[in-house]
Each structure stands twice: as structure tokens, then as C-alpha cells.
PDB file of C-alpha atoms in Angstrom:
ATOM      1  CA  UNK A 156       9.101 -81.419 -52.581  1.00  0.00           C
ATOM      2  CA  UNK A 157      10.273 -80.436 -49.386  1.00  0.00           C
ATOM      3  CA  UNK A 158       9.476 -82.122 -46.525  1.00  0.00           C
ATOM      4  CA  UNK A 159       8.033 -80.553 -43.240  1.00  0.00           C
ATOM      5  CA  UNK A 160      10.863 -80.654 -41.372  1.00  0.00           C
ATOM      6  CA  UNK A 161      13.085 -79.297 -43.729  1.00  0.00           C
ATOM      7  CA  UNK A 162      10.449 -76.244 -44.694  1.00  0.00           C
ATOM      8  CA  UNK A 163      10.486 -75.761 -40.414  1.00  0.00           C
ATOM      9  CA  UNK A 164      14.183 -75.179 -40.626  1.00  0.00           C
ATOM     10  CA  UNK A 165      13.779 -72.925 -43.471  1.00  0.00           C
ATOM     11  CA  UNK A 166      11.218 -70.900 -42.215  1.00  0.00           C
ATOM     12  CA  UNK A 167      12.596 -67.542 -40.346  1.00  0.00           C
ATOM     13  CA  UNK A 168      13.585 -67.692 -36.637  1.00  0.00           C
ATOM     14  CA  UNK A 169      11.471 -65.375 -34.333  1.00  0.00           C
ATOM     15  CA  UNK A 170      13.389 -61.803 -33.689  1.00  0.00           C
ATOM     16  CA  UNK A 171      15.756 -61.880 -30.722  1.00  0.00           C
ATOM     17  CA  UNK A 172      15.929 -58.375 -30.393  1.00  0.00           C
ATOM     18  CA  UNK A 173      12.632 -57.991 -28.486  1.00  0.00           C
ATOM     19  CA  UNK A 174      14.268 -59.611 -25.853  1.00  0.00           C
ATOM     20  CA  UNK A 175      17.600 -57.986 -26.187  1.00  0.00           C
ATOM     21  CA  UNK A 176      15.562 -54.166 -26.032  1.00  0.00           C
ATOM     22  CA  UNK A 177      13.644 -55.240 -22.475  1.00  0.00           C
ATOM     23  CA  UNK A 178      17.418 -56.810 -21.014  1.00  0.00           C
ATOM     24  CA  UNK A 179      19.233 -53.675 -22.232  1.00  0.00           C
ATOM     25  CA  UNK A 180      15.995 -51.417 -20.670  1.00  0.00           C
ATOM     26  CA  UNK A 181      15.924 -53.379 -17.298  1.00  0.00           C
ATOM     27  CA  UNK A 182      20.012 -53.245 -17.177  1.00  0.00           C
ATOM     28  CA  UNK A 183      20.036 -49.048 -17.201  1.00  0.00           C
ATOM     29  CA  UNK A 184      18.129 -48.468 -13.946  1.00  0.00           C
ATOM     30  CA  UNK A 185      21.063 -45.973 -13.025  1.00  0.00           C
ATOM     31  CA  UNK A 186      19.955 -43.720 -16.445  1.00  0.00           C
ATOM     32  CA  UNK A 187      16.411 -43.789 -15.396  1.00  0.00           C
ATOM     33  CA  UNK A 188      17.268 -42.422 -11.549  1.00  0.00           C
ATOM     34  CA  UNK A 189      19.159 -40.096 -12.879  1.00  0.00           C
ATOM     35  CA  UNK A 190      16.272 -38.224 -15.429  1.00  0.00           C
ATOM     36  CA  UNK A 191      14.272 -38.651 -12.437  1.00  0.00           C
ATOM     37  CA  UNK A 192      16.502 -36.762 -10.234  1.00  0.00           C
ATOM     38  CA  UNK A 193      17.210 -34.397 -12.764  1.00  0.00           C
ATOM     39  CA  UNK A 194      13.426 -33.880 -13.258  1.00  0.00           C
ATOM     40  CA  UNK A 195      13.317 -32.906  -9.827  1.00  0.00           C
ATOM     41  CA  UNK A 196      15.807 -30.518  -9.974  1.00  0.00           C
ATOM     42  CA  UNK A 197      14.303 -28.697 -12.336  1.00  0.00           C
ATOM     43  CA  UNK A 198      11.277 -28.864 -10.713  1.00  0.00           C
ATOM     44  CA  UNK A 199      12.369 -27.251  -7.115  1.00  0.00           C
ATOM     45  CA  UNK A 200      14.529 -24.384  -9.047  1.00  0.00           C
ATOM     46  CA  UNK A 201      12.011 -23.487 -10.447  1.00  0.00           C
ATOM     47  CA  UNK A 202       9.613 -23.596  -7.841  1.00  0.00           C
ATOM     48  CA  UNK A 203      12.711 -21.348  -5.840  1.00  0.00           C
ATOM     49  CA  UNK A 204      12.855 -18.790  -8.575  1.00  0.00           C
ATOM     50  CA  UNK A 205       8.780 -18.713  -8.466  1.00  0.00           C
ATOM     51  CA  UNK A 206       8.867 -18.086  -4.331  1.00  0.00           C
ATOM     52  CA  UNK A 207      11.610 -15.551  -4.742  1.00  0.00           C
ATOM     53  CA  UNK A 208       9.560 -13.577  -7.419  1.00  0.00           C
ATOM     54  CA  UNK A 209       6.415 -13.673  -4.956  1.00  0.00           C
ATOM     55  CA  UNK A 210       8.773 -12.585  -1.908  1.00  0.00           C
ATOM     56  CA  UNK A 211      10.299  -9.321  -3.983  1.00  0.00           C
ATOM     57  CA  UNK A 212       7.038  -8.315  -5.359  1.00  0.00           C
ATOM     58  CA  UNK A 213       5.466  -8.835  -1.586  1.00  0.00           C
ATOM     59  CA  UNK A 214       8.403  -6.567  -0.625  1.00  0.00           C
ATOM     60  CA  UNK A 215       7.819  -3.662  -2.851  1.00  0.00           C
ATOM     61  CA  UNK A 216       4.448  -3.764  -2.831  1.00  0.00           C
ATOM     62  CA  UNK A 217       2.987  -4.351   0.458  1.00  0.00           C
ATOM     63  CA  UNK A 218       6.003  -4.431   2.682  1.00  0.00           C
ATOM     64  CA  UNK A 219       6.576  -0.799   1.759  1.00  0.00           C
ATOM     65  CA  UNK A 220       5.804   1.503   3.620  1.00  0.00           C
ATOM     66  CA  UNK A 221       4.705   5.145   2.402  1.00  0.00           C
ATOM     67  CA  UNK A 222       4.673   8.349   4.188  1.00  0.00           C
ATOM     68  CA  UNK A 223       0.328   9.652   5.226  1.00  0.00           C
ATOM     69  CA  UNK A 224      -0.658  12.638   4.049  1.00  0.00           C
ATOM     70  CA  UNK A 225      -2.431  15.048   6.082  1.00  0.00           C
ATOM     71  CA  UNK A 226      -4.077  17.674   4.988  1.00  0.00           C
ATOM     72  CA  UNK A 227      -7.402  19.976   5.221  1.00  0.00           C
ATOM     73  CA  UNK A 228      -9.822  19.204   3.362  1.00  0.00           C
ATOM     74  CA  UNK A 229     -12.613  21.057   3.223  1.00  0.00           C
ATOM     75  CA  UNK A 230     -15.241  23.566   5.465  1.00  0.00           C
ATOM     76  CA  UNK A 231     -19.088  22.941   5.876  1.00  0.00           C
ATOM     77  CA  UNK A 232     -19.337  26.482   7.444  1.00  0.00           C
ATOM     78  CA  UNK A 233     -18.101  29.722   8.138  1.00  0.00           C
ATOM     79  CA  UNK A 234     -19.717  31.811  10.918  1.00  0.00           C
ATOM     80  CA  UNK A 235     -18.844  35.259  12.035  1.00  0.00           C
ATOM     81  CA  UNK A 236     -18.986  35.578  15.806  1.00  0.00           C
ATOM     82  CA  UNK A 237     -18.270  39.404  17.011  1.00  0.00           C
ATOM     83  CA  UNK A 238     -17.839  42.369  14.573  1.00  0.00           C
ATOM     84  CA  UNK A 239     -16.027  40.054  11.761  1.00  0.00           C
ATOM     85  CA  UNK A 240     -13.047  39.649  14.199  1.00  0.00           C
ATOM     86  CA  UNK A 241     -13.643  36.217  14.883  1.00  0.00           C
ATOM     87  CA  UNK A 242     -14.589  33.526  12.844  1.00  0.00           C
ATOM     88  CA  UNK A 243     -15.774  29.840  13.844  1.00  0.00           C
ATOM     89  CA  UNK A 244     -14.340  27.251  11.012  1.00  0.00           C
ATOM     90  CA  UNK A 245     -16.226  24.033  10.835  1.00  0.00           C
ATOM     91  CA  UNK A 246     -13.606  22.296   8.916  1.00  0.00           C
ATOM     92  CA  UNK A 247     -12.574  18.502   8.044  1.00  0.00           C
ATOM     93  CA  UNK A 248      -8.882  17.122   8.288  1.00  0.00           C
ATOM     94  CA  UNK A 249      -7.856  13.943   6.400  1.00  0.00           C
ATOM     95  CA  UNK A 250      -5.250  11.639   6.974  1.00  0.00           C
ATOM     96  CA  UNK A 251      -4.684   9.203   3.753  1.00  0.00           C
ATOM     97  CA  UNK A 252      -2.967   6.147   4.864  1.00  0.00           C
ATOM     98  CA  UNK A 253      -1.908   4.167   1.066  1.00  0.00           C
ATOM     99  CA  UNK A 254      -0.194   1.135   2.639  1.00  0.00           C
ATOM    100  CA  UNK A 255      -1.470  -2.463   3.546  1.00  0.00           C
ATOM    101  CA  UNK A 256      -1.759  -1.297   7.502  1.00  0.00           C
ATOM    102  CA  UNK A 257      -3.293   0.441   9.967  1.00  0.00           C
ATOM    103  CA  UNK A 258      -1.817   3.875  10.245  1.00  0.00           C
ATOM    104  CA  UNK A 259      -2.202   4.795  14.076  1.00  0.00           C
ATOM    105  CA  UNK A 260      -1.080   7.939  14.886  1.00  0.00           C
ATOM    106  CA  UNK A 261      -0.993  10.577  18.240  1.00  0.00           C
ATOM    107  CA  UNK A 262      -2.869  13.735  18.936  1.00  0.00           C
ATOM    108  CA  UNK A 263      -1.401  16.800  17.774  1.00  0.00           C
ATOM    109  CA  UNK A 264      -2.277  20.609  17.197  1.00  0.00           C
ATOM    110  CA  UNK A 265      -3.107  22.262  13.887  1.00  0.00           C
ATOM    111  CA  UNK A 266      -2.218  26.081  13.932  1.00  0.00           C
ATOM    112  CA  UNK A 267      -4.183  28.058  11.616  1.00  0.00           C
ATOM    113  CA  UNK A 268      -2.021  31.603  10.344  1.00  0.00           C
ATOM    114  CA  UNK A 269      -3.213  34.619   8.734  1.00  0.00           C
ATOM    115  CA  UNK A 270      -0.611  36.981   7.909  1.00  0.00           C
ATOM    116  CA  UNK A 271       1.919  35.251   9.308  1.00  0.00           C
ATOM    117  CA  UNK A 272       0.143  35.634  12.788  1.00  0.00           C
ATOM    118  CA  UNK A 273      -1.254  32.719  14.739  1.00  0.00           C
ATOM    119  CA  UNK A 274      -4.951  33.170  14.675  1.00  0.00           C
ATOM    120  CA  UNK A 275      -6.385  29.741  15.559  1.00  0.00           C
ATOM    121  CA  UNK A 276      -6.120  25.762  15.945  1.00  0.00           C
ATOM    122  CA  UNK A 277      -7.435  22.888  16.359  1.00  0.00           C
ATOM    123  CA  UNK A 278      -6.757  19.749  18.397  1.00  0.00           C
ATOM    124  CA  UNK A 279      -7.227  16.507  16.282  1.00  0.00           C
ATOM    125  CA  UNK A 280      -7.263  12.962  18.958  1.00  0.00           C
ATOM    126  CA  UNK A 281      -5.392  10.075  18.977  1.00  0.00           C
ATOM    127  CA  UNK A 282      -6.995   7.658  16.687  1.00  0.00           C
ATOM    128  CA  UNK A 283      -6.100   5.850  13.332  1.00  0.00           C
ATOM    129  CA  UNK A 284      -6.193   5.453   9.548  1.00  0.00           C
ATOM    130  CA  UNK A 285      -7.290   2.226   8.310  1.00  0.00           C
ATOM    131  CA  UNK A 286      -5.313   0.325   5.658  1.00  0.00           C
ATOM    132  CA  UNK A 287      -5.962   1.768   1.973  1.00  0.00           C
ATOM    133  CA  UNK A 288      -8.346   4.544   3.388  1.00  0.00           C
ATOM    134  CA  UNK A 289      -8.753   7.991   4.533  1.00  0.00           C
ATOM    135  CA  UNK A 290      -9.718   9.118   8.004  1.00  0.00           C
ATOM    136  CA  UNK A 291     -11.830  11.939   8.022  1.00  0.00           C
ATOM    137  CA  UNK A 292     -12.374  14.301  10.998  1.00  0.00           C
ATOM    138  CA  UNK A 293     -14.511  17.010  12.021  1.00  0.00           C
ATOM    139  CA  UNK A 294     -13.413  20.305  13.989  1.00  0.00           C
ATOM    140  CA  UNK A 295     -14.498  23.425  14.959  1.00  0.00           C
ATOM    141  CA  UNK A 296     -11.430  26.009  14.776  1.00  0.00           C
ATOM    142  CA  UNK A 297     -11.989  29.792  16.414  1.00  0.00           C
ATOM    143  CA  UNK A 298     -10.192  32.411  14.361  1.00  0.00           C
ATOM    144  CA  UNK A 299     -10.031  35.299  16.420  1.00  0.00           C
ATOM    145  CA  UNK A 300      -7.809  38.179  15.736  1.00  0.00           C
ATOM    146  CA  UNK A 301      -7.944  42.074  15.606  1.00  0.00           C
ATOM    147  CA  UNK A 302      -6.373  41.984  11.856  1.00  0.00           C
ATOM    148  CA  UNK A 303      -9.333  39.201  10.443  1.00  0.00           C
ATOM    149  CA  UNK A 304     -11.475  41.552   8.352  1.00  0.00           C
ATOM    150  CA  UNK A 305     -12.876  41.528   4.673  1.00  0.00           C
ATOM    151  CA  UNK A 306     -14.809  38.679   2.857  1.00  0.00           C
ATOM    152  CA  UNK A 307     -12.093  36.674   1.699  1.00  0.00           C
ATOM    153  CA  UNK A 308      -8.887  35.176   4.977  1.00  0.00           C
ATOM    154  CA  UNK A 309      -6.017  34.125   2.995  1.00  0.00           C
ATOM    155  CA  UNK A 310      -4.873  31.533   6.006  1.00  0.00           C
ATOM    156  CA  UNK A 311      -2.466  28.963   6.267  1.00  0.00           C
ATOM    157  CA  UNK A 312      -2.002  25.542   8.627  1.00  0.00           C
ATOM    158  CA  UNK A 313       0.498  23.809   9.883  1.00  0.00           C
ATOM    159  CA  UNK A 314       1.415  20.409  12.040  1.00  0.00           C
ATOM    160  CA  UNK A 315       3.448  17.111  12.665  1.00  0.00           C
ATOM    161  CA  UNK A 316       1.703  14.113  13.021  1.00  0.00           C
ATOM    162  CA  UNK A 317       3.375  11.240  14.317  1.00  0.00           C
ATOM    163  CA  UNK A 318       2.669   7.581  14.296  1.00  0.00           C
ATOM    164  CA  UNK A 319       3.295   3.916  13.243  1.00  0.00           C
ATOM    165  CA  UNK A 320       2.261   2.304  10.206  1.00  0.00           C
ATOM    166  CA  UNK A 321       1.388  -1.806  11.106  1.00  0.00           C
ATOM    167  CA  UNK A 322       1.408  -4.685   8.604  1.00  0.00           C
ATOM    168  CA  UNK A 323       0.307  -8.516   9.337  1.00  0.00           C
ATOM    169  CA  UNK A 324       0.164  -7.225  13.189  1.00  0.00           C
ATOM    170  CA  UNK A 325       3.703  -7.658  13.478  1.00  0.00           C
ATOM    171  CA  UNK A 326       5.854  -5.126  11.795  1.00  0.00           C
ATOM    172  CA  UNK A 327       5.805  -1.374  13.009  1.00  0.00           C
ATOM    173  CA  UNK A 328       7.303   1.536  10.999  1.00  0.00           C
ATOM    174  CA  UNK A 329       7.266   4.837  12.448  1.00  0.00           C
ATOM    175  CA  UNK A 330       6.236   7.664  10.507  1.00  0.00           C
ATOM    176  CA  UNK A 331       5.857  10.998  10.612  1.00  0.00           C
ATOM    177  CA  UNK A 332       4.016  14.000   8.463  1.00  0.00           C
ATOM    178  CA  UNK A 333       4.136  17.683   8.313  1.00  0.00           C
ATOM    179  CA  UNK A 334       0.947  19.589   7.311  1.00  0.00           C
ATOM    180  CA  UNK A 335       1.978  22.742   5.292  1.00  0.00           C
ATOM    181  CA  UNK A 336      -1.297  23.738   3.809  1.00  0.00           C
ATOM    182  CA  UNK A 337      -2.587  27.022   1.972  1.00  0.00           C
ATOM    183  CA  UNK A 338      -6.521  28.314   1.867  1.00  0.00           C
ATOM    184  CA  UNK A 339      -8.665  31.380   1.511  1.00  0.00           C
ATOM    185  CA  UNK A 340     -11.593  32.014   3.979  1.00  0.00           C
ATOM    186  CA  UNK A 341     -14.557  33.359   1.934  1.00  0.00           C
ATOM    187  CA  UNK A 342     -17.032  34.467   4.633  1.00  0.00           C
ATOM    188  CA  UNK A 343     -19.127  35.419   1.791  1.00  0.00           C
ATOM    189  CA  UNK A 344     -19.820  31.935   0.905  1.00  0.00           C
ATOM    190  CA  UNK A 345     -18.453  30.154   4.085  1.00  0.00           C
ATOM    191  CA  UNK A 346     -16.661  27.844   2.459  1.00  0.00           C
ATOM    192  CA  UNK A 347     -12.774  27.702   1.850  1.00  0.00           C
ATOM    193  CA  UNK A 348     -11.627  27.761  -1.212  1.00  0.00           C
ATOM    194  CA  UNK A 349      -8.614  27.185  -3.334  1.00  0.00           C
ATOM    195  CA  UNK A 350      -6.877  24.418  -0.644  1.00  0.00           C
ATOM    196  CA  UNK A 351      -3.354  23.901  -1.756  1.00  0.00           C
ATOM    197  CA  UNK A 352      -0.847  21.208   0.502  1.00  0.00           C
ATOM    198  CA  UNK A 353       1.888  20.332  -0.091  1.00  0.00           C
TER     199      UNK A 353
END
């Protein structure tokens, strides 16, 4: 029979490698630094490549800046003054402004054609467009000539308006549009019809 002692020095010794796992852990703090760093460079490219996708898509999206349109629109009466020589057109202008600003633009002139002859215009005020919107405005235009007869005026209009597109309050953009715009007069129903721009 064995004795105790002997069966103490028989029995297994505890595992040493337990303790040679935590030294060998605790002696690599330079391996651990540099995951950490490497971590973190991972992390800021890819937080640079994230900024720099935001900063293009700003740029062609709201950054750009796109030409108004102005054009007629439409013509809530027709009135014959004298002898169907002259005409009073109640008719509405629009300027479109698309882009993330304020389009403010100057006064200018429309000039109203029939037959290649100038038979009209109108004066449209200083004012603006807001962002993403069309400004809508009222005028009364006197045709008068001594060649305006018949029911139906085939006219045309022309301008330039001028003006500055504004985004975040700090950058301006001039712009500048030409009106080039085809319509036909129908006294009949005092409305203009068939409004082409282009």
C-alpha cells in the first residue's frame, strides 16, 4: 500500500501553462497598441471616405446651380378696347427657380410681337423666386396696333432677365434667362392658347 506521501508525489502537478498564457499576454502590450491603432485607422478612413461622399453629393445636388425659366403662363382675360385694334391682356408670367436658393432677379421689359411687329409689353418689378418654387405675377399688357384684327393673334414675347441665384446666404451665382415664347390670342374665348417656350 502506498503511503500518503508517496500517493502526493504521484498525483499530477497543477498546469503551468495558465500562468505561462497570462505572462506571455501581459509581455505583448506593443501587439495590442498596435490593433488598437490600426482599429483607428480604419475607423477615420472610413469616416473620410463617408464625409467626402456627403461633400460630392452636396456639390451636385444643392451646390448646383441651374438656369430659371421664365415664361408666360397663362391669360385670365382678353378685352377688346377700340374697334378690335387694341386688345388689353391680363396675363401671368412665371419665373421657376429649381435650386436650393433664392433666385432674386431685376426688373425688365417683356415685348409682346405680332407679325414680327412690336405691338405691346409689359414691365415685370424687381422681386424674387423663392428656393424650389415658382413666382407668379400678374400684368396687364395693351396690344394696340392697326394690323391686330380677327378672333385668333398669333403673338410672340420676348426678354432677359437677370439675377443671382443665393445658397446658405453666402454664395451668389449670377444668372441670366431669355424668354422666347410663342401664343395665339383667341378674343373669342379670351384666353391664350397653345403657349409654347422654349
Amino acid at each position: 500500500m502506498m503511503s500518503e506521501r508517496e500517493h502526493r508525489q504521484a498525483s499530477p502537478l497543477a498546469p503551468m501553462n495558465a500562468y505561462s498564457r497570462s505572462d506571455a499576454e501581459a509581455a505583448d502590450p506593443g501587439e495590442l497598441r498596435r490593433q488598437k491603432r490600426k482599429k483607428y485607422l480604419i475607423y477615420f478612413a472610413a469616416f473620410v471616405v463617408f464625409q467626402t461622399a456627403i461633400i460630392v453629393l452636396f456639390s451636385l445636388t444643392v451646390m448646383k446651380v441651374k438656369t430659371p425659366k421664365f415664361r408666360v403662363r397663362s391669360s385670365s382675360s382678353i378685352n377688346t378696347v377700340t374697334n378690335t385694334t387694341s386688345f388689353t391682356l391680363n396675363a401671368q408670367f412665371g419665373v421657376k427657380n429649381t435650386n436650393f436658393g433664392p433666385y432674386k432677379y431685376d426688373s425688365t421689359t417683356v415685348y409682346f410681337q405680332y407679325n414680327g411687329i412690336e405691338v405691346g409689353s409689359a414691365f415685370i418689378p424687381k422681386s424674387k423666386a423663392n428656393f424650389l418654387s415658382t413666382k407668379k405675377i400678374n400684368v396687364p399688357v395693351e396690344l394696340s396696333s392697326a394690323n391686330l384684327s380677327g378672333n385668333t393673334l398669333n403673338l410672340t414675347s420676348t426678354a432677359r432677365l437677370s439675377g443671382k441665384v443665393e445658397l446658405m446666404l453666402i454664395f451668389k451665382k449670377k444668372k441670366a434667362v431669355n424668354m422666347n415664347c410663342t401664343m395665339v390670342a383667341n378674343t373669342s374665348t379670351q384666353m391664350l392658347e397653345n403657349i409654347k417656350c422654349k
